XYZ file of C-alpha atoms in Angstrom:
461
model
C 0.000 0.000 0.000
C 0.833 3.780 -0.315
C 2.041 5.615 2.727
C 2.161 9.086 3.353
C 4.793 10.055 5.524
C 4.919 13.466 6.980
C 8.260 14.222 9.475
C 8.848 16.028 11.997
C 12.356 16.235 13.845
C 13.079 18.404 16.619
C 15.985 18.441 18.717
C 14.797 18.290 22.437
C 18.352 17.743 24.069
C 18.155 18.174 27.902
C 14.018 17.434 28.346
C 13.358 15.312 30.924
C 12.261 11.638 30.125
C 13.683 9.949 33.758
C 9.707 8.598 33.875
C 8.835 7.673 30.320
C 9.881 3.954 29.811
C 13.093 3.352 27.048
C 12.086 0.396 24.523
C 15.291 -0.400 22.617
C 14.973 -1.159 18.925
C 16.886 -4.211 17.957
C 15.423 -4.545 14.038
C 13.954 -2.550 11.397
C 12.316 -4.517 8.558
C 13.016 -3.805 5.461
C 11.014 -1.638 2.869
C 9.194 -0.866 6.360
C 7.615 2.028 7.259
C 10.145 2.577 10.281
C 12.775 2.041 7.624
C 11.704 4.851 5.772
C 11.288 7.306 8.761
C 14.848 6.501 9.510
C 14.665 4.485 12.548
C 17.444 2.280 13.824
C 18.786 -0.399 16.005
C 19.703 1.055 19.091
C 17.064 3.439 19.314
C 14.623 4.036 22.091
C 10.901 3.993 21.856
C 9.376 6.378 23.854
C 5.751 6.944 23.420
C 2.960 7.001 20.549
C 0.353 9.634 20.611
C 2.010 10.819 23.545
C 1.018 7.372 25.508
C 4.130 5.703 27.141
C 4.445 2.076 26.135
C 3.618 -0.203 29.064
C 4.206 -3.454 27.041
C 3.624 -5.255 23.679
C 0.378 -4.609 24.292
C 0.135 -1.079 24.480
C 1.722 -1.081 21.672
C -0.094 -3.285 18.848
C -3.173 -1.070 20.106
C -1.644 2.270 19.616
C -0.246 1.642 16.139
C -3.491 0.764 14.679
C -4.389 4.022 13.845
C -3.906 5.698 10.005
C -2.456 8.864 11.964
C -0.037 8.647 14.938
C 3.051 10.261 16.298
C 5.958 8.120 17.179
C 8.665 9.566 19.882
C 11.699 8.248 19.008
C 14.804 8.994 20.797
C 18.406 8.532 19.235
C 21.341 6.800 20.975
C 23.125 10.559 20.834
C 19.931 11.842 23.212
C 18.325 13.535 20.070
C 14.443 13.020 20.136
C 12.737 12.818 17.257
C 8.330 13.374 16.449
C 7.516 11.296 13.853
C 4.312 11.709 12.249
C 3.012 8.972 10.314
C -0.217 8.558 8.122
C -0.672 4.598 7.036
C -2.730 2.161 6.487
C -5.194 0.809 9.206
C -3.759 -1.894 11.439
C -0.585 -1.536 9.466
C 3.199 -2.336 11.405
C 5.799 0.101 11.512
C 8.268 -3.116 11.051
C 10.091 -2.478 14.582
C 11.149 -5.673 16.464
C 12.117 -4.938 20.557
C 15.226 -6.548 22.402
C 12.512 -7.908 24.993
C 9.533 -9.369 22.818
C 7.031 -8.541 25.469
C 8.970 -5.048 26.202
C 8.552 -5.483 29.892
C 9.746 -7.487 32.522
C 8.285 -11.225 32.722
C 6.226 -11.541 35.985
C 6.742 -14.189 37.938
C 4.467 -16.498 39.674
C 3.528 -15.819 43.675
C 2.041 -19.019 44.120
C 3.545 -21.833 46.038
C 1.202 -24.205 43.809
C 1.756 -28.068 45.509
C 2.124 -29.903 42.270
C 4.328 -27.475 40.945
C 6.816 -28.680 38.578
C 9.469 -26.419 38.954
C 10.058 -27.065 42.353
C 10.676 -30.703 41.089
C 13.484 -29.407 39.320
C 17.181 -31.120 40.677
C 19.710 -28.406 41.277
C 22.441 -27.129 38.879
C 19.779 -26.821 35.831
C 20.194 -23.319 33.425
C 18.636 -20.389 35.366
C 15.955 -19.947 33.376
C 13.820 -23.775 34.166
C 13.927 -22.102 37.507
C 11.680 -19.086 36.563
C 7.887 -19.410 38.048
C 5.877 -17.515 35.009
C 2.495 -16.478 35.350
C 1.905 -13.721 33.373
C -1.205 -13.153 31.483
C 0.753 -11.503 28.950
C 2.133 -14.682 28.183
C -0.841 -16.908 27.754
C -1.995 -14.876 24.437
C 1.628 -14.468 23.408
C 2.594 -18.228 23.919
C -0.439 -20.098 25.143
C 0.230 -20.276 28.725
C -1.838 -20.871 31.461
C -2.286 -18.351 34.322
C -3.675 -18.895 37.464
C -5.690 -15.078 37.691
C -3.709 -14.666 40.790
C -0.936 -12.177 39.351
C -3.166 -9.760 37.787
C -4.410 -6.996 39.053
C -7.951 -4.735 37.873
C -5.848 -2.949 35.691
C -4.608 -5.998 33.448
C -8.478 -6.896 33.803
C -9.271 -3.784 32.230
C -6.715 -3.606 29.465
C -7.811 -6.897 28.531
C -10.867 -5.960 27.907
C -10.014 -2.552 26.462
C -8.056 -4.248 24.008
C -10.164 -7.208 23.490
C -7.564 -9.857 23.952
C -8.594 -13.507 23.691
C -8.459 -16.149 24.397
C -6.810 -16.222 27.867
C -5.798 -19.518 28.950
C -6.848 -19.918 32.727
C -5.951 -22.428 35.129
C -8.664 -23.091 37.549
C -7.647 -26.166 39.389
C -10.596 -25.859 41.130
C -13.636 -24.094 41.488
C -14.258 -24.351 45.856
C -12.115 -21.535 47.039
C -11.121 -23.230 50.225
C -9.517 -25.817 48.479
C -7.980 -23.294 45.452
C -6.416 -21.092 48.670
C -4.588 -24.942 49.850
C -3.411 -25.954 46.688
C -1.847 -22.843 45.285
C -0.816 -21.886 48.988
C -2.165 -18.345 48.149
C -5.315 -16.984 50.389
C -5.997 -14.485 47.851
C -6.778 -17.978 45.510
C -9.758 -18.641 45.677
C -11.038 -14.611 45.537
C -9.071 -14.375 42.197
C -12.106 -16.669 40.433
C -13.946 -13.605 40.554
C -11.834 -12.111 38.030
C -13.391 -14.894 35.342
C -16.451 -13.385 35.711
C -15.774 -9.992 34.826
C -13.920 -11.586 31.780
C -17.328 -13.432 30.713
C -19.413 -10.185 31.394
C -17.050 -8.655 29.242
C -17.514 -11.615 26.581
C -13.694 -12.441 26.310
C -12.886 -15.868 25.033
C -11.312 -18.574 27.342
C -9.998 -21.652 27.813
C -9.315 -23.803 30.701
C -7.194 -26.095 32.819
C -7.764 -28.372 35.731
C -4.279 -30.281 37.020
C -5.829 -33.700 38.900
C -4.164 -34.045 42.375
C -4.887 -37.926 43.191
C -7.570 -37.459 46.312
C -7.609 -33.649 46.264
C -8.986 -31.977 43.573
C -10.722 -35.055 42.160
C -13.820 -37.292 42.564
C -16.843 -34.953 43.771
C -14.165 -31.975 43.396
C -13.970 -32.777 40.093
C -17.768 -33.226 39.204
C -18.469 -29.922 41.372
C -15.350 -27.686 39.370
C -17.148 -28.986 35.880
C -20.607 -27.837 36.401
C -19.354 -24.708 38.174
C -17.157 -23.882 34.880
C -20.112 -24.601 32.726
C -21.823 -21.543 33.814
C -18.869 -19.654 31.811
C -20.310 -21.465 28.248
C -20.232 -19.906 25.618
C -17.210 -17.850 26.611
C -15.095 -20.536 27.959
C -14.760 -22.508 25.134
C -13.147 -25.184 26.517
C -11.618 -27.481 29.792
C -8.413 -29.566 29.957
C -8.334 -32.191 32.982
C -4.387 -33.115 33.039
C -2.924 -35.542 36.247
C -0.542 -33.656 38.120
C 3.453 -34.345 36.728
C 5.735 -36.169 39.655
C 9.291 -36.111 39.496
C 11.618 -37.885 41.529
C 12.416 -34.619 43.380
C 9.704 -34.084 46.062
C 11.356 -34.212 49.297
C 10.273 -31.581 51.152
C 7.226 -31.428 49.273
C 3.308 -31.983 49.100
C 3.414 -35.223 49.593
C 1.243 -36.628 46.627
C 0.348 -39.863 44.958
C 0.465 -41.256 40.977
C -3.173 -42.065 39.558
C -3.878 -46.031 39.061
C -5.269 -47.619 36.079
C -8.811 -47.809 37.913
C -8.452 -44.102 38.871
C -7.660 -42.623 35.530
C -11.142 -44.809 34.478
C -13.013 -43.245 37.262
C -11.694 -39.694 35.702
C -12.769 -40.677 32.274
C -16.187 -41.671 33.535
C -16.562 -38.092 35.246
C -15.695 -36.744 32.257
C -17.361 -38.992 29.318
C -20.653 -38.511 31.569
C -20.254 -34.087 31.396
C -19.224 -34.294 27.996
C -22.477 -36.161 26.751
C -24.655 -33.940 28.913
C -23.041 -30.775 27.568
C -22.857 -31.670 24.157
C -26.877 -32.161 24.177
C -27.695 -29.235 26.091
C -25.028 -26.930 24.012
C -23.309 -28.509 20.806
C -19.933 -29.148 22.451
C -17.849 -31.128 24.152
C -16.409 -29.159 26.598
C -14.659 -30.977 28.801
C -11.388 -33.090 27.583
C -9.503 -35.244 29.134
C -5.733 -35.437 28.343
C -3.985 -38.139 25.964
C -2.174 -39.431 29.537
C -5.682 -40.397 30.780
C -6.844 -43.047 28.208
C -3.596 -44.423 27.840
C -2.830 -45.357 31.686
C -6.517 -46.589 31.890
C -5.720 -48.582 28.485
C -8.868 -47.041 26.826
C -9.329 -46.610 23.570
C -8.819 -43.265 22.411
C -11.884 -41.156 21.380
C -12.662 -40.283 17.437
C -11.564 -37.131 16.073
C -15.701 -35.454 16.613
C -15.219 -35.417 20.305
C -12.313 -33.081 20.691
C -14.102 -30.213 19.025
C -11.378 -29.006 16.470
C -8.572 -29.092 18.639
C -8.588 -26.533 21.028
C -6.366 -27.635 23.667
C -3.619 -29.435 21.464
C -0.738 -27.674 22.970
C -1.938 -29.206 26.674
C -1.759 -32.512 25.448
C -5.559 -32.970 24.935
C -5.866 -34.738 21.420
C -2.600 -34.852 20.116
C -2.099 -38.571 20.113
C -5.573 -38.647 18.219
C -4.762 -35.657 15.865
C -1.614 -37.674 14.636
C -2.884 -41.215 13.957
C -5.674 -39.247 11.887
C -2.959 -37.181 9.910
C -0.989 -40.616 9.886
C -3.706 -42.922 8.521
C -5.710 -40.483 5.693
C -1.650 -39.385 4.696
C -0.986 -43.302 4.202
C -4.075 -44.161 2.886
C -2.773 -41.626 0.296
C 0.238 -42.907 -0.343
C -1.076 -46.243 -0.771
C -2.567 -44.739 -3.885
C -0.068 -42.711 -5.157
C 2.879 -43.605 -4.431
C 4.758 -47.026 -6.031
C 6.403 -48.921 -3.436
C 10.104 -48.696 -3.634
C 12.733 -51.022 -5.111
C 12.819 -54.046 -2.997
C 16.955 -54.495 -3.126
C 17.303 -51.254 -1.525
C 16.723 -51.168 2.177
C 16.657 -48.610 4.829
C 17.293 -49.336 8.368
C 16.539 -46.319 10.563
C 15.714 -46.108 14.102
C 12.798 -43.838 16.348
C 12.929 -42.603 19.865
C 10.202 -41.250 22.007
C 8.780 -40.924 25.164
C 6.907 -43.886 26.827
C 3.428 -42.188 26.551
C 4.080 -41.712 22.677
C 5.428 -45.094 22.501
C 2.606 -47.990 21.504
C 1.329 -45.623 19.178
C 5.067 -44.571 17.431
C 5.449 -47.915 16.850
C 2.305 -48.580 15.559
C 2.822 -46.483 12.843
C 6.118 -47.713 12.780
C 4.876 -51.357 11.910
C 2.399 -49.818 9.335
C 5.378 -48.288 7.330
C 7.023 -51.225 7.585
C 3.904 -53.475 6.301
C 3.423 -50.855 3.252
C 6.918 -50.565 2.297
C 8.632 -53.576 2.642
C 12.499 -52.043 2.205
C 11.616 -50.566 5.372
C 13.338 -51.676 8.929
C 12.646 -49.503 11.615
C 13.267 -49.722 15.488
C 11.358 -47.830 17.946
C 13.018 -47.395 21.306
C 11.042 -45.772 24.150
C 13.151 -43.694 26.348
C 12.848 -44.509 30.216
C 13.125 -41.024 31.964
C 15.919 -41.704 34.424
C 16.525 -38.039 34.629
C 12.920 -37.066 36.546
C 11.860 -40.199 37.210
C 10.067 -43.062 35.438
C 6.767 -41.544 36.650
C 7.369 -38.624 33.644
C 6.435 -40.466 30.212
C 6.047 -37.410 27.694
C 8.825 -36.808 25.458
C 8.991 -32.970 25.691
C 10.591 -33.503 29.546
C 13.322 -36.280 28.212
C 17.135 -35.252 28.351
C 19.760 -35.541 25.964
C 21.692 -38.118 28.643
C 19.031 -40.561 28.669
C 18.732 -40.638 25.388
C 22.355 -41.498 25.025
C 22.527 -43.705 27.417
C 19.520 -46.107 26.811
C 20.314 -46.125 22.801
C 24.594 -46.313 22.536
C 24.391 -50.111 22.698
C 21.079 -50.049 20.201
C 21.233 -50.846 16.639
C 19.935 -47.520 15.183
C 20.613 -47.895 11.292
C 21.684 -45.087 9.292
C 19.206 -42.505 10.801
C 17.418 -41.477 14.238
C 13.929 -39.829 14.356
C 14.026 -38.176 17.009
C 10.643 -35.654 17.743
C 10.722 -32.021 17.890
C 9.663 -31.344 21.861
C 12.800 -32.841 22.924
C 14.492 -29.452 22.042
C 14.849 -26.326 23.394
C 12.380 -24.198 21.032
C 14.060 -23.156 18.314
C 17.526 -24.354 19.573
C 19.426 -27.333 18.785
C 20.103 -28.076 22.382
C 18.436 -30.376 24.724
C 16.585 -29.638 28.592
C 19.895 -30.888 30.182
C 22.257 -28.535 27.970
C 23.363 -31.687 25.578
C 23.453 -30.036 22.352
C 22.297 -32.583 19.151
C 25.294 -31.806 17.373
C 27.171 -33.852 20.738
C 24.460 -36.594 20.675
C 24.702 -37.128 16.833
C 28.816 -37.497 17.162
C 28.823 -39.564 20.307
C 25.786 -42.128 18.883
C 27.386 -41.698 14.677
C 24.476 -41.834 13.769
C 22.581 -39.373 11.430
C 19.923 -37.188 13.538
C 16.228 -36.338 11.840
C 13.877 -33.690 13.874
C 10.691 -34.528 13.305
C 7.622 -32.135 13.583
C 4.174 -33.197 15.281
C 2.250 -34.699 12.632
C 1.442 -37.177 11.267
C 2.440 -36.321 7.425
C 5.784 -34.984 8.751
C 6.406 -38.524 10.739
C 5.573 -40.009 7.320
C 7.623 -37.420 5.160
C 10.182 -37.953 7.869
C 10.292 -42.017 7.683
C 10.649 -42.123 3.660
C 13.219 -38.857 3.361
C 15.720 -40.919 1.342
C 13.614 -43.704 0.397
């Protein structure tokens, strides 16, 4: 589109800007608007329309405008008043040393299935940091407990109309929300839910299952109060609390059996059906750990209601034997089967949750393309204890040690959640790079689907 620029620089060397906060410019993009108005890396962000900048926020909002003024000032002190005519809703193509431009906030809660303070000593710094910051949860997903924010995030959120905010609720009696966060303002921070659905922002929720706790007629009473937020809360997670082998000191709390995670399902199955007659959806969801450690089969694709809780482990198994079967069903179709004389050996690792279903598709491959030999290797976690089965918490270390005496082939599949995001570097510091050289063995990241596992399988093929 056409922009209009109109500029405006004026010296202001001595004014006083002690209060205003200083948002450092670490990128321009190019052909961007900021480009054109001159702005550089190193520069400070001061205000728009004469607003300061609280955070990320703050700012998306104020640059939506087809007029504003941008204070800029210059590493020498120089200030500059930009005015700007654009299009609506269109960037100015800055990018901020700190993404969120603020400080992270960190949690206050002394939460008793907490899994940071599972952590063993001498990890990096930053596994140590207790987030809860709503910021975050529309920024990254996470879940917030409503405990950290104040009326003014309240109102900003709905000023601004952000959604959806990702709430952990635990549980709805708040007695028992005051005992398990360890927080007696706990149970009065529900109240800020409502003025979200008065306000008709979109939300989704979590409830972590502490075995005899939070569970049972907890459970059945936290559902039907979190009901009265339909249609605004969209949707529920139920996920059983993580236990490491680090809990002295601690809460003491117990794993869920096989006949306990049925009982769950039970609770849950029954709300869903009654919910999805009285309203069209499903509601509540029960995690992929749930089915598997009651050794149920998992539900059809219709009852997770497109998805909406993938990143909390709620229908991911499902989501990638669908992708898996209508991608080889494809294949089947299209694809000739390869030359019988060549054959690849290769080799998959994953966590034990992932496992019976990895190498299901595994012996799938292997039935449709008969060149195909491929061993699947589920990785004990030694490192937190056998108690944690998903891959995303597995170390580098254990994976070393449980496959150097394996036959692995000429390739290992390893998934993508056992990195650091966008790093090459696992949760215990091992980089790939060392694992590939110690195991000499070629290294494939894989990505969570099912066409990339299949994509993945036949790369050289």
């Amino acid at each position: 589109s056409t922009i209009d620029l109109s500029v405006r620089r004026s010296a202001q060397m001595g004014v006083k800007m002690e209060k205003k906060k200083r948002h450092i410019v670490s990128g321009v993009l190019p052909g961007s608007i900021a480009e054109e108005l001159e702005i550089e890396a190193g520069d400070r962000l001061l205000s728009i329309d004469n607003t300061e900048i609280e955070d990320i926020f703050d700012y998306q909002f104020l640059i939506q405008d087809t007029y504003i003024e941008v204070e800029i000032e210059k590493p020498d002190g120089e200030q500059w008043l930009l005015e700007v005519e654009k299009e609506f809703d269109e960037d100015l193509g800055i990018t901020f040393e700190n993404g969120l431009m603020d400080e992270y906030r960190s949690c206050h809660n002394k939460c008793i299935f907490c899994f940071i303070d599972q952590m063993p000593k001498g990890m990096r710094e930053t596994l140590y940091f207790k987030d809860d910051d709503s910021r975050l949860s529309f920024l990254q997903g996470n879940y917030v407990t409503l405990t950290n924010m104040s009326d003014h995030d309240i109102e900003r959120i709905i000023r601004y109309r952000l959604a959806p905010i990702n709430i952990s609720f635990h549980t709805m009696n708040p007695e028992l929300r005051c005992r398990m966060l360890n927080n007696r303002f706990a149970g009065e921070a529900l109240k800020k839910a409502d003025r979200l659905y008065e306000a008709g922002i979109a939300m989704n929720g979590q409830i972590v299952l502490c075995r005899g706790i939070n569970d049972g007629p907890e459970l059945e009473y936290s559902i039907s109060e979190l009901t009265g937020y339909l249609p605004y809360l969209e949707s529920v997670s139920v996920v059983p609390v993580g236990l490491s082998r680090y809990r002295e000191g601690l809460c003491p709390l117990e794993p869920f059996t096989g006949e306990d995670a049925r009982e769950v399902l039970r609770i849950i199955h029954k709300w869903q059906e009654q919910i999805y007659r009285e309203r069209g959806t499903h509601f509540v969801h029960a995690s992929d750990e749930w089915y598997i450690l009651a050794q149920e089969e998992l539900p059809g694709e219709e009852r997770y209601d497109g998805y909406p809780q993938l990143e909390n482990g709620v229908g991911m198994t499902r989501l990638l034997l669908s992708e898996f079967d209508r991608e080889r069903e494809r294949l089947r179709r299209e694809r000739p089967i390869p030359d019988l004389s060549v054959r690849e050996e290769m080799s998959i690792a994953t966590g034990r949750l992932a496992y019976p279903y990895i190498l299901q598709m595994a012996e799938r491959m292997m039935e449709d393309f008969p060149g195909l030999l491929i061993h699947v290797y589920a990785i004990r976690n030694d490192f937190f204890g056998e108690m944690i089965t998903v891959s995303g918490l597995l170390t580098g270390q254990d994976i070393l040690a449980q496959l150097k005496d394996k036959p692995l082939g000429r390739r290992l599949l390893l998934p993508q959640n056992v990195l650091r995001s966008g790093e090459e570097v696992f949760l215990d510091d091992l980089t790939l790079e060392e694992l590939k050289n110690t195991l000499q063995v070629e290294i494939n990241i894989v990505k969570s689907s099912g066409c990339d596992f299949i994509d993945a399988v036949l790369g050289s093929v």
